[in-house]
Coordinates of N, CA and C in Angstrom, one line a residue:
Chain G
G1 N 1.0 -1.1 -0.2 CA 0.0 -0.1 -0.1 C 0.5 1.1 0.2
A2 N 0.2 2.4 -0.3 CA 0.7 3.6 -0.3 C 1.3 4.0 1.1
V3 N 2.5 4.3 1.2 CA 2.9 5.0 2.5 C 3.4 6.5 2.6
V4 N 2.9 7.2 3.4 CA 3.3 8.5 3.9 C 4.2 8.5 5.0
S5 N 5.0 9.2 4.8 CA 5.7 9.7 5.9 C 5.9 11.1 6.2
Q6 N 5.6 11.4 7.7 CA 5.9 12.4 8.2 C 6.9 13.0 9.4
H7 N 7.5 14.0 9.1 CA 8.6 14.4 10.0 C 8.4 15.6 10.3
P8 N 9.0 16.0 11.5 CA 9.3 15.4 12.9 C 7.9 14.7 13.4
S9 N 8.0 13.6 14.4 CA 6.9 13.0 14.8 C 6.2 14.2 15.9
W10 N 7.5 14.6 16.4 CA 7.1 16.0 17.7 C 7.8 17.0 17.8
V11 N 7.6 18.0 17.9 CA 8.6 19.3 18.2 C 8.0 20.0 18.9
I12 N 9.0 20.5 19.8 CA 8.9 21.8 20.9 C 9.6 23.0 20.5
C13 N 9.3 24.4 20.7 CA 9.9 25.1 19.9 C 9.3 26.7 20.6
K14 N 10.5 27.6 20.8 CA 9.7 28.7 21.8 C 9.0 29.6 20.6
S15 N 8.3 30.4 21.4 CA 7.3 31.3 20.7 C 8.0 32.2 19.7
G16 N 7.9 32.4 18.6 CA 8.0 33.4 18.2 C 9.2 32.8 16.9
T17 N 9.4 31.3 16.8 CA 10.3 30.8 15.9 C 9.1 30.1 14.9
S18 N 10.1 29.8 13.7 CA 9.4 28.7 12.6 C 9.6 27.5 13.0
V19 N 8.8 26.5 12.5 CA 8.9 25.3 12.5 C 8.3 24.7 10.9
K20 N 9.2 23.5 10.6 CA 8.9 23.2 9.3 C 8.5 21.7 9.3
I21 N 7.4 21.2 9.2 CA 7.1 19.8 8.8 C 7.0 19.5 7.3
E22 N 7.6 17.9 7.5 CA 7.6 17.5 5.7 C 6.9 16.3 5.6
C23 N 6.2 16.1 4.8 CA 5.3 15.0 4.4 C 5.5 14.5 3.1
R24 N 6.2 13.1 3.1 CA 6.6 12.6 2.0 C 5.8 11.3 1.6
S25 N 5.6 11.1 0.2 CA 5.1 10.2 -0.3 C 6.4 9.2 -0.7
L26 N 6.3 8.1 0.0 CA 7.5 7.1 0.0 C 7.2 6.3 -1.5
D27 N 6.5 5.5 -1.7 CA 6.6 4.7 -3.2 C 5.2 4.8 -4.0
F28 N 4.9 6.0 -4.1 CA 4.1 6.8 -5.0 C 4.0 8.3 -5.2
Q29 N 3.9 9.1 -6.2 CA 3.7 10.3 -6.5 C 2.5 11.1 -6.0
A30 N 2.5 12.2 -5.8 CA 1.5 12.7 -4.9 C 1.4 14.2 -5.6
T31 N 0.7 14.4 -6.6 CA 0.7 15.8 -7.1 C -0.3 16.6 -6.2
T32 N -0.9 16.0 -5.0 CA -1.6 17.0 -4.4 C -1.4 16.1 -3.0
M33 N -1.3 17.1 -2.0 CA -1.3 16.6 -0.7 C -2.4 17.7 0.2
F34 N -2.7 17.1 1.4 CA -3.6 17.8 2.2 C -2.8 17.8 3.8
W35 N -3.2 18.9 4.3 CA -2.7 19.4 5.5 C -3.9 19.4 6.4
Y36 N -4.0 18.8 7.6 CA -5.0 19.0 8.5 C -4.2 19.4 9.8
R37 N -5.3 20.0 10.8 CA -4.8 20.4 12.0 C -5.9 19.3 12.9
Q38 N -5.5 19.0 14.0 CA -6.7 18.1 14.8 C -6.2 18.7 16.5
F39 N -6.9 19.2 17.2 CA -7.0 19.2 18.8 C -7.5 18.2 19.4
P40 N -7.2 18.0 20.5 CA -7.1 17.0 21.5 C -8.6 16.5 21.3
K41 N -9.2 15.5 21.4 CA -10.4 14.6 21.5 C -11.4 15.3 20.2
Q42 N -10.6 16.1 18.8 CA -11.6 16.6 18.0 C -11.3 15.9 16.5
S43 N -11.9 16.3 15.6 CA -12.3 16.0 14.3 C -10.7 16.7 13.7
L44 N -10.2 16.2 12.5 CA -9.6 16.9 11.5 C -9.9 17.8 10.8
M45 N -9.3 19.0 11.0 CA -9.8 20.0 10.3 C -8.7 20.7 9.0
L46 N -9.5 20.6 7.7 CA -8.5 20.6 7.0 C -8.1 22.3 6.6
M47 N -6.8 22.1 6.4 CA -6.2 23.6 6.4 C -6.0 24.2 4.9
A48 N -5.5 23.0 4.5 CA -5.2 23.8 2.9 C -4.7 22.3 2.1
T49 N -4.8 22.4 0.9 CA -4.5 21.5 -0.3 C -3.1 22.0 -0.7
S50 N -2.2 21.1 -0.8 CA -1.0 21.6 -1.3 C -0.8 20.7 -2.9
N51 N -0.4 21.6 -3.8 CA -0.5 21.3 -5.1 C 1.1 21.3 -5.7
E52 N 1.4 20.3 -6.3 CA 3.0 20.5 -6.5 C 2.7 21.3 -8.0
G53 N 3.9 22.5 -7.8 CA 4.4 23.0 -8.8 C 3.3 24.4 -8.9
S54 N 2.2 24.3 -8.1 CA 1.7 25.9 -7.9 C 1.2 26.1 -6.2
K55 N 0.4 27.3 -6.5 CA 0.0 27.5 -5.0 C -0.9 26.8 -4.1
A56 N -0.7 26.7 -2.8 CA -1.6 25.8 -2.0 C -3.0 26.6 -2.2
T57 N -4.2 25.7 -1.7 CA -5.6 26.2 -1.8 C -5.7 26.1 -0.4
Y58 N -6.0 27.1 0.4 CA -6.1 27.4 1.9 C -7.7 27.4 2.1
E59 N -8.4 26.7 3.2 CA -9.6 26.9 3.7 C -9.6 28.3 4.3
Q60 N -11.1 28.5 4.4 CA -11.6 29.9 4.9 C -10.9 29.9 6.3
G61 N -10.4 31.0 6.7 CA -9.9 31.1 8.2 C -8.5 30.8 8.2
V62 N -8.1 30.4 7.4 CA -6.6 29.8 7.6 C -5.8 30.8 6.9
E63 N -4.6 31.4 7.9 CA -3.9 32.3 7.3 C -2.5 31.8 6.5
K64 N -2.5 32.0 5.4 CA -1.6 31.6 4.5 C -0.3 32.3 4.6
D65 N 0.1 33.4 5.2 CA 0.9 33.9 5.7 C 1.6 33.2 7.1
K66 N 0.7 32.6 7.7 CA 1.4 31.7 8.8 C 1.4 30.4 8.6
F67 N 0.8 29.6 8.0 CA 1.1 28.5 7.4 C 1.4 28.3 6.2
L68 N 2.8 28.5 6.0 CA 3.4 28.4 4.3 C 3.3 27.2 4.0
I69 N 2.9 26.8 3.0 CA 3.2 25.6 2.3 C 3.9 25.3 1.0
N70 N 4.8 24.6 0.9 CA 5.6 24.5 -0.7 C 5.4 22.9 -0.7
H71 N 5.4 22.5 -2.3 CA 5.0 21.6 -2.8 C 6.1 21.3 -4.1
A72 N 7.4 21.1 -3.6 CA 7.9 21.4 -4.8 C 8.5 20.2 -5.6
S73 N 8.3 19.2 -4.8 CA 8.1 17.8 -6.0 C 7.3 16.9 -5.7
L74 N 7.2 15.8 -6.5 CA 6.0 15.1 -6.4 C 5.8 14.0 -5.2
T75 N 6.8 14.3 -4.6 CA 6.7 13.6 -3.5 C 6.9 13.9 -2.1
L76 N 7.0 15.5 -2.2 CA 7.1 16.1 -0.7 C 6.4 17.4 -0.7
S77 N 5.7 17.3 0.4 CA 5.0 18.7 0.8 C 5.5 19.4 2.0
T78 N 5.8 20.5 2.3 CA 6.1 20.9 3.5 C 5.2 22.2 4.0
L79 N 4.8 22.1 5.3 CA 4.4 23.1 6.0 C 5.0 23.8 6.8
T80 N 5.1 25.1 7.0 CA 6.1 25.7 7.8 C 5.3 26.5 8.9
V81 N 5.5 26.4 10.0 CA 4.4 27.2 10.9 C 5.3 28.6 11.1
T82 N 4.9 29.6 10.8 CA 6.0 30.8 10.9 C 5.7 31.7 12.2
S83 N 6.5 31.9 12.6 CA 6.0 32.9 14.1 C 5.2 32.1 15.1
A84 N 5.7 31.0 15.5 CA 4.9 30.2 16.2 C 4.7 30.8 17.4
H85 N 3.3 30.5 17.9 CA 2.7 31.0 19.1 C 2.1 29.9 19.8
P86 N 1.8 29.9 21.3 CA 1.2 28.6 22.0 C -0.2 28.2 21.2
E87 N -0.8 29.3 21.0 CA -2.3 28.9 20.4 C -1.8 28.1 19.2
D88 N -1.1 27.7 18.6 CA -0.5 27.2 17.4 C -0.2 25.5 17.4
S89 N 0.1 25.4 18.9 CA 0.2 23.8 19.5 C -0.8 23.6 19.0
S90 N -0.5 22.1 18.6 CA -1.4 21.1 17.7 C -0.8 19.9 17.2
F91 N -1.6 19.3 16.8 CA -1.5 18.1 16.3 C -1.6 18.3 14.5
Y92 N -0.6 18.3 13.9 CA -0.7 18.3 12.5 C -0.4 17.1 11.8
I93 N -1.2 16.8 10.5 CA -1.4 15.1 9.7 C -1.2 15.7 8.4
C94 N -0.7 15.2 7.7 CA -1.0 15.1 6.1 C -1.3 14.0 5.6
S95 N -2.2 14.4 4.3 CA -2.6 13.0 3.5 C -2.4 13.1 2.2
A96 N -2.4 12.1 1.3 CA -2.5 12.1 -0.1 C -3.1 11.0 -0.5
P97 N -4.0 11.3 -1.6 CA -4.3 10.3 -2.5 C -3.7 9.4 -2.8
G98 N -3.8 8.1 -3.1 CA -3.0 7.1 -4.0 C -3.2 7.0 -5.3
Q99 N -2.3 6.3 -5.8 CA -2.3 6.1 -7.4 C -2.8 4.6 -7.5
P100 N -3.3 4.1 -8.5 CA -4.6 5.6 -8.9 C -5.5 5.9 -8.0
N101 N -6.0 6.9 -8.2 CA -6.8 7.5 -7.3 C -8.1 6.8 -6.9
T102 N -8.1 5.9 -5.8 CA -9.7 5.1 -5.6 C -10.4 6.0 -4.8
G103 N -10.0 7.1 -4.2 CA -10.7 8.1 -3.2 C -10.1 7.8 -1.6
E104 N -9.4 6.8 -1.6 CA -8.9 6.3 -0.2 C -7.8 7.3 0.0
L105 N -7.3 8.2 1.2 CA -6.3 8.8 1.5 C -5.7 7.9 2.3
F106 N -4.1 8.3 2.1 CA -3.3 7.8 3.0 C -2.5 9.0 3.7
F107 N -2.3 8.3 5.1 CA -1.9 9.7 6.0 C -0.9 9.6 6.6
G108 N 0.0 10.7 7.0 CA 1.2 10.6 7.9 C 0.8 10.2 9.1
E109 N 2.0 10.3 9.9 CA 1.7 9.7 11.2 C 1.7 10.7 12.1
G110 N 1.6 11.6 11.5 CA 1.5 13.1 12.4 C 2.5 14.0 12.9
S111 N 2.5 15.2 13.1 CA 3.4 16.0 13.9 C 2.6 16.6 15.1
R112 N 3.3 16.3 16.3 CA 3.0 17.0 17.4 C 3.7 18.3 17.9
L113 N 3.1 19.8 17.7 CA 3.8 20.7 17.9 C 3.5 21.6 19.3
T114 N 4.2 21.7 19.7 CA 4.2 22.2 21.2 C 5.0 23.7 21.1
V115 N 4.5 24.7 21.6 CA 5.3 26.0 21.4 C 4.9 26.6 22.7
L116 N 6.1 26.8 23.2 CA 6.2 27.1 24.7 C 6.3 28.9 24.8
Chain I
S1 N -15.7 23.5 6.5 CA -16.7 22.9 7.7 C -17.0 21.7 7.7
Q2 N -17.1 21.1 8.9 CA -17.0 19.6 9.0 C -18.5 19.2 8.4
Q3 N -18.3 18.0 7.8 CA -19.7 17.2 7.2 C -20.2 16.2 8.2
G4 N -19.4 15.4 8.1 CA -20.1 14.2 8.8 C -19.8 14.4 10.3
E5 N -21.1 13.8 11.0 CA -21.2 14.0 12.4 C -21.4 12.5 12.9
E6 N -20.7 12.1 13.6 CA -20.8 10.4 14.4 C -21.5 10.6 15.4
D7 N -21.9 9.4 16.0 CA -22.4 9.2 17.3 C -22.5 7.7 17.5
P8 N -22.3 7.3 18.8 CA -22.2 8.2 20.1 C -20.8 8.9 19.5
Q9 N -20.4 10.0 20.4 CA -19.4 10.5 20.9 C -18.0 9.4 21.4
A10 N -18.5 8.6 22.2 CA -17.6 7.7 22.9 C -18.5 6.1 23.2
L11 N -18.1 5.3 22.9 CA -18.4 4.1 23.2 C -17.4 2.9 24.2
S12 N -18.2 2.4 25.2 CA -17.1 1.6 25.9 C -18.0 0.3 25.9
I13 N -17.4 -0.9 25.4 CA -18.0 -1.9 25.4 C -16.9 -3.1 25.8
Q14 N -17.2 -4.6 26.1 CA -16.2 -5.3 26.7 C -16.1 -6.2 25.2
E15 N -14.8 -6.7 25.1 CA -14.2 -7.3 24.2 C -15.2 -8.7 24.0
G16 N -15.3 -8.7 22.7 CA -16.4 -9.9 22.2 C -17.5 -9.3 21.8
E17 N -18.0 -8.0 22.1 CA -19.1 -7.8 22.0 C -19.2 -6.8 20.1
N18 N -20.3 -6.7 20.1 CA -20.3 -5.9 18.8 C -20.2 -4.1 19.1
A19 N -19.7 -3.4 18.3 CA -19.4 -1.8 18.4 C -20.3 -1.4 17.2
T20 N -21.3 -0.6 17.2 CA -22.1 0.2 16.1 C -21.6 1.7 16.4
M21 N -21.2 2.3 15.3 CA -21.0 3.6 15.2 C -21.9 4.3 14.3
N22 N -22.2 5.5 14.1 CA -23.1 6.2 13.0 C -22.5 7.3 12.7
C23 N -22.9 7.6 11.6 CA -22.3 8.9 10.7 C -23.6 9.6 10.0
S24 N -23.6 10.8 10.1 CA -24.8 11.4 9.5 C -23.7 12.4 8.6
Y25 N -24.4 12.9 7.5 CA -23.8 13.9 6.7 C -25.0 14.7 6.1
K26 N -24.4 15.8 5.2 CA -25.6 16.8 5.0 C -26.0 17.3 3.4
T27 N -24.5 16.9 2.8 CA -24.8 17.3 1.5 C -24.4 15.8 0.7
S28 N -24.3 16.6 -1.0 CA -24.3 14.9 -1.6 C -22.9 14.3 -1.5
I29 N -22.9 13.1 -2.1 CA -21.5 12.6 -1.8 C -21.4 11.7 -2.9
N30 N -19.7 11.5 -3.2 CA -19.6 10.1 -4.2 C -19.4 9.1 -3.3
N31 N -18.7 9.1 -2.2 CA -18.4 8.2 -1.3 C -18.5 8.6 -0.1
L32 N -18.6 7.7 1.1 CA -18.2 7.6 2.1 C -17.2 6.7 2.9
Q33 N -16.1 6.9 3.6 CA -15.1 6.4 4.0 C -15.2 6.3 5.8
W34 N -14.7 5.1 6.0 CA -14.5 5.0 7.4 C -12.8 5.1 7.7
Y35 N -12.2 5.8 8.7 CA -10.9 5.5 9.1 C -10.8 5.3 10.7
R36 N -9.8 4.8 11.1 CA -9.5 4.7 12.2 C -7.9 5.4 12.5
Q37 N -8.2 6.0 13.7 CA -7.0 6.7 14.5 C -6.6 6.0 15.9
N38 N -5.4 5.5 16.0 CA -5.0 5.2 17.6 C -4.4 6.6 18.0
S39 N -4.6 6.8 19.3 CA -4.3 7.7 20.0 C -2.9 8.5 19.6
G40 N -2.9 9.8 19.1 CA -1.6 10.3 18.9 C -1.1 10.1 17.4
R41 N -1.9 9.5 16.7 CA -1.3 8.8 15.4 C -2.3 9.1 14.7
G42 N -1.7 8.9 13.0 CA -2.2 9.3 11.9 C -3.3 8.2 11.4
L43 N -4.1 8.7 11.0 CA -5.6 7.9 10.2 C -5.0 6.9 9.4
V44 N -5.7 5.7 9.5 CA -5.8 4.4 8.9 C -7.2 4.2 7.7
H45 N -7.1 4.2 6.8 CA -8.2 3.6 6.2 C -9.0 2.5 6.4
L46 N -10.2 2.5 6.5 CA -10.9 1.3 6.9 C -11.3 0.6 5.7
I47 N -12.6 1.3 5.3 CA -13.4 1.0 4.2 C -13.9 2.1 3.5
L48 N -14.1 1.8 2.1 CA -15.1 3.2 1.5 C -16.2 2.3 0.6
I49 N -17.3 3.2 0.9 CA -18.6 2.7 0.1 C -19.0 3.9 -0.9
R50 N -19.3 3.1 -1.7 CA -19.9 4.5 -2.9 C -21.1 4.6 -2.7
S51 N -21.6 6.0 -3.6 CA -23.2 6.2 -3.0 C -24.1 5.4 -3.7
N52 N -23.4 4.4 -4.8 CA -24.4 3.6 -5.0 C -24.8 2.3 -4.7
E53 N -23.9 1.9 -3.1 CA -23.8 0.8 -2.8 C -24.4 1.0 -1.4
R54 N -25.0 -0.1 -0.7 CA -25.9 0.1 0.3 C -24.9 -0.7 1.6
E55 N -24.6 -1.6 1.3 CA -23.5 -2.2 2.3 C -22.3 -2.8 1.9
K56 N -21.3 -3.0 2.7 CA -20.1 -3.5 2.1 C -19.1 -4.0 3.5
H57 N -18.7 -5.3 3.2 CA -17.8 -5.8 4.1 C -16.6 -6.1 4.1
S58 N -15.6 -6.2 5.1 CA -14.4 -6.2 5.2 C -13.8 -6.8 6.5
G59 N -13.6 -8.0 6.3 CA -13.2 -8.9 7.7 C -14.3 -8.6 8.6
R60 N -14.0 -8.3 10.2 CA -15.1 -8.0 11.2 C -15.8 -6.6 11.0
L61 N -15.5 -5.7 9.8 CA -16.4 -4.7 9.7 C -17.3 -4.9 8.2
R62 N -18.6 -4.0 8.9 CA -19.8 -4.2 8.2 C -20.2 -2.6 8.2
V63 N -20.1 -2.1 7.0 CA -20.7 -0.8 6.8 C -22.1 -0.7 5.8
T64 N -22.7 0.2 6.4 CA -24.1 0.2 5.8 C -24.0 1.7 5.3
L65 N -24.7 2.3 4.4 CA -25.1 3.6 3.8 C -26.6 3.9 3.2
D66 N -27.1 4.7 4.1 CA -28.6 5.0 3.4 C -28.6 6.2 2.9
T67 N -28.7 6.7 1.6 CA -28.2 7.8 1.3 C -29.4 8.9 1.2
S68 N -30.6 8.0 1.4 CA -31.8 9.2 1.6 C -32.1 9.5 2.6
K69 N -31.0 8.7 3.7 CA -31.4 9.5 5.2 C -29.9 10.1 5.2
K70 N -29.0 10.0 4.6 CA -28.0 10.5 4.5 C -27.1 10.3 6.2
S71 N -27.0 8.9 5.9 CA -26.2 8.4 7.0 C -25.8 7.0 6.8
S72 N -24.8 6.7 7.7 CA -23.8 5.3 7.6 C -23.6 4.8 8.8
S73 N -23.2 3.8 8.9 CA -23.1 2.9 10.0 C -22.1 2.1 9.9
L74 N -21.0 1.7 11.0 CA -20.0 0.9 10.9 C -20.0 0.0 11.9
L75 N -20.3 -1.3 11.8 CA -20.1 -2.4 12.7 C -18.9 -3.1 12.7
I76 N -18.5 -3.5 14.2 CA -17.3 -3.7 14.6 C -17.4 -5.4 15.3
T77 N -17.9 -6.2 14.6 CA -18.4 -7.6 15.1 C -17.0 -8.0 16.1
A78 N -17.1 -9.0 17.1 CA -16.7 -9.5 18.1 C -15.3 -8.7 18.2
S79 N -15.6 -7.5 18.8 CA -14.6 -6.8 19.3 C -13.3 -7.0 20.0
R80 N -12.3 -6.7 19.8 CA -11.0 -7.1 20.5 C -10.5 -5.8 21.3
A81 N -9.6 -5.8 22.2 CA -9.1 -4.8 23.0 C -8.5 -4.0 22.0
A82 N -7.6 -4.5 20.8 CA -6.7 -3.8 20.1 C -7.7 -3.2 19.2
D83 N -9.1 -3.2 18.8 CA -9.9 -2.2 18.2 C -10.1 -0.9 19.0
T84 N -9.6 -0.7 20.5 CA -9.6 0.5 20.9 C -9.2 1.5 19.8
A85 N -9.6 2.6 19.6 CA -9.2 3.7 19.0 C -10.4 4.6 18.7
S86 N -10.3 5.5 17.9 CA -11.1 6.9 17.6 C -11.6 6.3 15.9
Y87 N -12.7 6.3 15.6 CA -13.1 6.1 14.1 C -13.9 7.4 13.7
F88 N -13.5 7.2 12.3 CA -14.0 8.9 11.8 C -14.8 8.2 10.6
C89 N -15.9 9.1 10.3 CA -16.3 9.0 8.9 C -16.1 10.1 8.0
A90 N -15.8 9.8 7.0 CA -15.6 11.3 6.2 C -16.2 11.1 4.6
T91 N -16.7 12.1 4.6 CA -17.4 12.1 3.3 C -17.1 13.6 2.2
G92 N -17.4 13.5 1.2 CA -17.3 14.3 0.1 C -17.3 13.8 -1.3
L93 N -17.5 15.1 -2.2 CA -17.4 14.6 -3.5 C -16.1 14.0 -4.4
N94 N -15.1 14.6 -3.7 CA -13.8 14.1 -4.1 C -12.9 14.7 -2.8
N95 N -11.5 13.9 -3.3 CA -10.5 14.1 -2.1 C -10.5 15.5 -1.6
N96 N -10.4 16.6 -2.6 CA -10.2 18.1 -2.4 C -11.5 18.4 -1.0
D97 N -12.6 17.7 -1.5 CA -13.8 18.2 -0.5 C -13.9 17.4 0.6
M98 N -13.0 16.3 1.1 CA -13.1 15.3 1.9 C -13.2 16.2 3.4
R99 N -14.4 15.7 4.5 CA -14.7 16.0 5.3 C -14.7 15.5 6.6
F100 N -14.2 15.2 7.9 CA -13.9 14.3 8.6 C -15.4 14.9 9.8
G101 N -16.0 13.8 10.4 CA -16.7 14.0 11.6 C -15.6 14.1 12.6
A102 N -16.6 14.4 13.7 CA -16.3 14.0 15.0 C -15.5 12.9 15.8
G103 N -16.0 12.2 15.0 CA -15.4 10.7 15.9 C -15.8 10.1 16.8
T104 N -15.9 8.8 17.2 CA -16.6 8.1 17.8 C -15.1 7.5 18.8
R105 N -15.1 7.8 19.8 CA -13.8 7.2 21.0 C -14.6 5.9 21.2
L106 N -13.7 4.6 20.7 CA -14.3 3.2 21.1 C -13.3 2.6 22.0
T107 N -13.7 2.2 23.2 CA -12.8 1.7 24.5 C -13.3 0.0 24.4
V108 N -12.5 -0.9 24.1 CA -12.9 -2.3 24.1 C -12.2 -2.9 25.4
K109 N -12.8 -3.1 26.4 CA -12.3 -3.7 27.6 C -12.0 -5.0 27.5
P110 N -10.6 -5.5 27.8 CA -10.4 -6.8 27.9 C -11.4 -7.8 29.1

């Protein structure tokens, strides 16, 4: 099956710093990847759709300057939380549709961000 | 915005019992999917049922879909302690439109 790797699995940073999270499709190409945010005991909220070679599409209410997304290759998308603050602390998860696209999404293991 | 809504929010059962979780949604869909999430981990795809299907089986999982009522159910038979996890339904017209419900937290006691 398709494997999506996410790194780092957890990160602690100081307020005001930027943190980059990587999402890689290991055995397939992903022209599209999705980034979600999940608060404890809550659902996944789609933040943005990452498109290889073009700008990401952000969901309403998500600050594009705060959450920078880059999809530089067919196997890598990155989410950078800029000038992180404690309220940005959350669990961030990426996913990608497999190939061929059957509708199923393959998820990374998630990245837990704690901003002090 | 969130689309699917699961109930119950939490379910606690004994090993060997069956677990039933329900999902309701609001708009048109092409398919409905169920995912499982162990605490602090990513989601794992369980089963996909298309809008023209009414029931689907996979091992101990049985999913039904009633498009007239905009609802689906996930039945886990003969539950095991290892089934303890959160279960989410996801609906949409395509991957870009996929929305997840709040999830059902299942606890299976040994």
